[in-house]
Amino acid sequence: MTATAARSPGVAAAGGRTAFLALGSNLGDRRAHLEAALAALERADGVRVAAVSHAFENPAVVNPAVVNSAVGGPPQGDYLNAVAELATSLDPPALHRLCVGLERRAGRVRTTPDAPRTLDLDLLAVGDEVVAEPELTLPHPRALARAFVLGPWAEIAPQARVPGTSLAVVAAAARLRAAKPGAFEALVRAGPLAWARPRAGRPLVLRDRAALLAWRAALPGTLGFVPTMGALHAGHASLARRARAASDHVLVSVFVNPLQFGPREDFARYPRTLEADLDLLADEGVDAVYAPSADDVYREGDATTVEVAGPAEGYEGARRPGHFRGVATVVTKLLLCVRPDATWFGRKDAQQVAVVARVHADLGLPGRVVVAPTVRAADDLALSSRNRYLGDEDRARAAALPRALGAARDLAARGEPQALLLVARAREVLAADGVEAEYVDVVEPVGFRAVTHVGDEPALLVAAARVGAVRLLDNEWLVCPGAR
Ligand code: AMP
């Protein structure tokens, strides 16, 4: 049986546009209501769930007019809120009807505005559409005033533009944080949401280029591609899930690329866990895994590598000579064989994203490059295949890195535009935990050049630090509302 035949019905790509949906519940088993809605969306024709934020506990917004009226009743229970990214071929009215149907199925009875509810589904945006109909307004008119929308939305799509505005979602969130800090402080992260998804069979394993090319040549429909070095975790799973939502088929490569490791780096002991990787990818509905040997990718007599200037020069490029040559060369070779419609990369490796986007544009490589936000552990440490090498004490200390970046992000949101001071704030938090940074700097994300000031256009705070035996990389968006 081929991987394509293993696909269950109803798992065809939804394709089309990206939509964002706010989910909320403050009546009954709130988590069960949200998870049932996600499962139903996943099963609906023309809709796929590409990403879901954490759930957030949030006090109910109470309308004083309702509380004081006879129907208002006693104070309401807290909400559980989340935001989902959907890939959909439905138009906004059809998507709206689907959401209203799901609310009804969850037993929601519409009484008064702001009354407690089992399930509330609010479309925030559908593509770039601006809609002003009596039953549906897009973008959602109150989205920009709600921390419980912008907080989770910025987690899954920080760089998406709010339709009808020039603002990135993360900038809209920073603006609201500056205006209503209390609303963000009231939001408490309450773990991830899990929902039932159709499980396809294990992915087909393609061991060499000939097998890959034959599989590709026979493939109908669109192909999403996720290149990895294996030892997969929830960060990689999020890329596969996004690729799955947007494409008819998904290919993941698992290849520990010798060319991107320096002589004193950990190529030999990099974790190799193919069997577990295949299980994780089966859960994400991945069709095939390309897991070649090094001499299938780099053949005898090969004399061509890809050298990138510009974004490859500073930071990681300066500290790991040859690293980005290795990355650019393997990505070029892979994209020319795979010919995907789109390839997903993680923001976790922000400079890699900048380098890959540059090569992709300069060489006219196939398909689109899509970037997905970093997936983090409960203490916000960015997931990484190398985290398994942290001992318990170092693992606890490693959380200083995201905490330091978060402190600088909050300082910027409160009105500090100067990169020097933002970097100093991050370094101060690291020093308090005895973590010494290799670098901390503020850059613009495309050219990866340092900037001196932050404004409404998101800039990246990038950092590298060694904790125990592990070199950690992380980054965070910075916005200083109204500056510049
Ligand atoms: P790697 O296997 O580490 O080379 O990573 C393969 C892809 O997964 C790259 O595009 C990474 O940026 C991405 N990735 C790694 N860690 C994460 C994470 N925590 N969240 C999101 N993407 C990630």
CSV table of N, CA, C and O and ligand atoms in Angstrom, one decimal, residues 227-230 232-233 235-236 238-239 260 270 344-349 352 372-376 382-385, ligand 1:
chain,number,residue,atom,x,y,z
A,227,PRO,N,12.0,20.1,5.8
A,227,PRO,CA,13.3,19.5,5.9
A,227,PRO,C,13.7,19.6,7.4
A,227,PRO,O,13.6,20.6,8.1
A,228,THR,N,14.3,18.4,7.9
A,228,THR,CA,14.7,18.3,9.3
A,228,THR,C,16.0,17.5,9.4
A,228,THR,O,16.4,16.8,8.4
A,229,MET,N,16.6,17.5,10.6
A,229,MET,CA,17.7,16.6,10.9
A,229,MET,C,17.2,15.5,11.8
A,229,MET,O,18.1,14.8,12.4
A,230,GLY,N,15.9,15.3,11.9
A,230,GLY,CA,15.4,14.2,12.8
A,230,GLY,C,15.5,14.5,14.3
A,230,GLY,O,15.5,15.7,14.6
A,232,LEU,N,12.9,14.2,16.2
A,232,LEU,CA,11.8,15.2,16.1
A,232,LEU,C,11.1,15.4,17.4
A,232,LEU,O,11.0,14.5,18.2
A,233,HIS,N,10.5,16.6,17.5
A,233,HIS,CA,9.8,17.0,18.7
A,233,HIS,C,8.5,17.8,18.2
A,233,HIS,O,8.3,17.9,17.0
A,235,GLY,N,8.0,20.8,18.0
A,235,GLY,CA,8.3,21.9,17.0
A,235,GLY,C,8.2,21.4,15.6
A,235,GLY,O,7.6,22.1,14.7
A,236,HIS,N,8.9,20.3,15.3
A,236,HIS,CA,8.8,19.7,14.0
A,236,HIS,C,7.4,19.3,13.6
A,236,HIS,O,7.0,19.5,12.5
A,238,SER,N,4.7,20.7,14.6
A,238,SER,CA,3.9,21.8,14.2
A,238,SER,C,4.1,22.2,12.8
A,238,SER,O,3.2,22.7,12.1
A,239,LEU,N,5.4,22.0,12.3
A,239,LEU,CA,5.7,22.4,10.9
A,239,LEU,C,4.9,21.4,10.0
A,239,LEU,O,4.3,21.8,8.9
A,260,GLN,N,26.9,21.0,7.5
A,260,GLN,CA,26.7,22.2,8.3
A,260,GLN,C,27.2,22.1,9.7
A,260,GLN,O,27.0,22.9,10.5
A,270,TYR,N,25.0,13.6,17.2
A,270,TYR,CA,23.7,14.2,17.0
A,270,TYR,C,22.7,13.0,17.1
A,270,TYR,O,22.9,12.0,16.5
A,344,TRP,N,8.4,24.4,4.8
A,344,TRP,CA,8.2,25.1,6.1
A,344,TRP,C,9.5,25.0,6.9
A,344,TRP,O,10.2,24.0,6.9
A,345,PHE,N,9.8,26.2,7.5
A,345,PHE,CA,11.0,26.3,8.4
A,345,PHE,C,10.5,27.0,9.7
A,345,PHE,O,9.5,27.6,9.7
A,346,GLY,N,11.3,26.7,10.7
A,346,GLY,CA,10.9,27.2,12.1
A,346,GLY,C,11.6,28.5,12.4
A,346,GLY,O,12.8,28.7,12.1
A,347,ARG,N,10.9,29.5,13.0
A,347,ARG,CA,11.5,30.8,13.4
A,347,ARG,C,12.6,30.6,14.4
A,347,ARG,O,13.4,31.4,14.6
A,348,LYS,N,12.5,29.5,15.2
A,348,LYS,CA,13.5,29.1,16.2
A,348,LYS,C,14.9,29.4,15.6
A,348,LYS,O,15.8,29.9,16.3
A,349,ASP,N,15.2,29.0,14.4
A,349,ASP,CA,16.5,29.3,13.8
A,349,ASP,C,16.3,30.5,12.8
A,349,ASP,O,16.3,30.3,11.6
A,352,GLN,N,18.8,31.2,10.0
A,352,GLN,CA,18.7,30.1,9.0
A,352,GLN,C,17.5,30.5,8.1
A,352,GLN,O,17.6,30.4,6.8
A,372,ALA,N,7.2,29.2,10.5
A,372,ALA,CA,6.3,29.0,11.6
A,372,ALA,C,6.9,29.4,12.9
A,372,ALA,O,8.1,29.2,13.0
A,373,PRO,N,6.1,29.9,13.8
A,373,PRO,CA,6.7,30.3,15.1
A,373,PRO,C,7.3,29.2,15.9
A,373,PRO,O,6.9,28.0,15.7
A,374,THR,N,8.1,29.6,16.9
A,374,THR,CA,8.8,28.6,17.7
A,374,THR,C,7.8,27.9,18.7
A,374,THR,O,7.0,28.6,19.3
A,375,VAL,N,8.0,26.6,18.8
A,375,VAL,CA,7.2,25.9,19.8
A,375,VAL,C,8.1,25.7,21.1
A,375,VAL,O,9.3,25.4,21.0
A,376,ARG,N,7.5,25.9,22.2
A,376,ARG,CA,8.2,26.0,23.5
A,376,ARG,C,7.7,25.0,24.5
A,376,ARG,O,6.6,24.6,24.5
A,382,ALA,N,12.7,27.1,24.2
A,382,ALA,CA,12.4,26.7,22.8
A,382,ALA,C,12.8,25.2,22.7
A,382,ALA,O,13.9,24.8,23.1
A,383,LEU,N,11.9,24.4,22.1
A,383,LEU,CA,12.2,23.0,21.9
A,383,LEU,C,13.3,22.8,20.9
A,383,LEU,O,13.4,23.6,20.0
A,384,SER,N,14.2,21.9,21.2
A,384,SER,CA,15.4,21.7,20.4
A,384,SER,C,15.8,20.2,20.6
A,384,SER,O,15.8,19.7,21.7
A,385,SER,N,16.3,19.6,19.5
A,385,SER,CA,16.7,18.2,19.5
A,385,SER,C,17.9,18.1,20.5
A,385,SER,O,18.1,17.1,21.1
B,1,AMP,P1,16.4,20.8,12.8
B,1,AMP,O1,15.9,19.3,12.7
B,1,AMP,O2,16.7,21.2,14.1
B,1,AMP,O3,17.3,21.1,11.7
B,1,AMP,O4,15.1,21.6,12.5
B,1,AMP,C1,14.3,21.4,11.3
B,1,AMP,C2,13.3,22.5,11.2
B,1,AMP,O5,12.5,22.5,12.4
B,1,AMP,C3,13.9,23.9,11.1
B,1,AMP,O6,13.2,24.6,10.2
B,1,AMP,C4,13.8,24.4,12.5
B,1,AMP,O7,13.8,25.8,12.6
B,1,AMP,C5,12.5,23.8,12.9
B,1,AMP,N1,12.4,23.8,14.4
B,1,AMP,C6,13.3,23.3,15.3
B,1,AMP,N2,12.9,23.6,16.5
B,1,AMP,C7,11.7,24.2,16.5
B,1,AMP,C8,10.8,24.7,17.4
B,1,AMP,N3,11.0,24.6,18.7
B,1,AMP,N4,9.7,25.3,17.0
B,1,AMP,C9,9.4,25.4,15.7
B,1,AMP,N5,10.3,24.9,14.7
B,1,AMP,C10,11.4,24.3,15.1
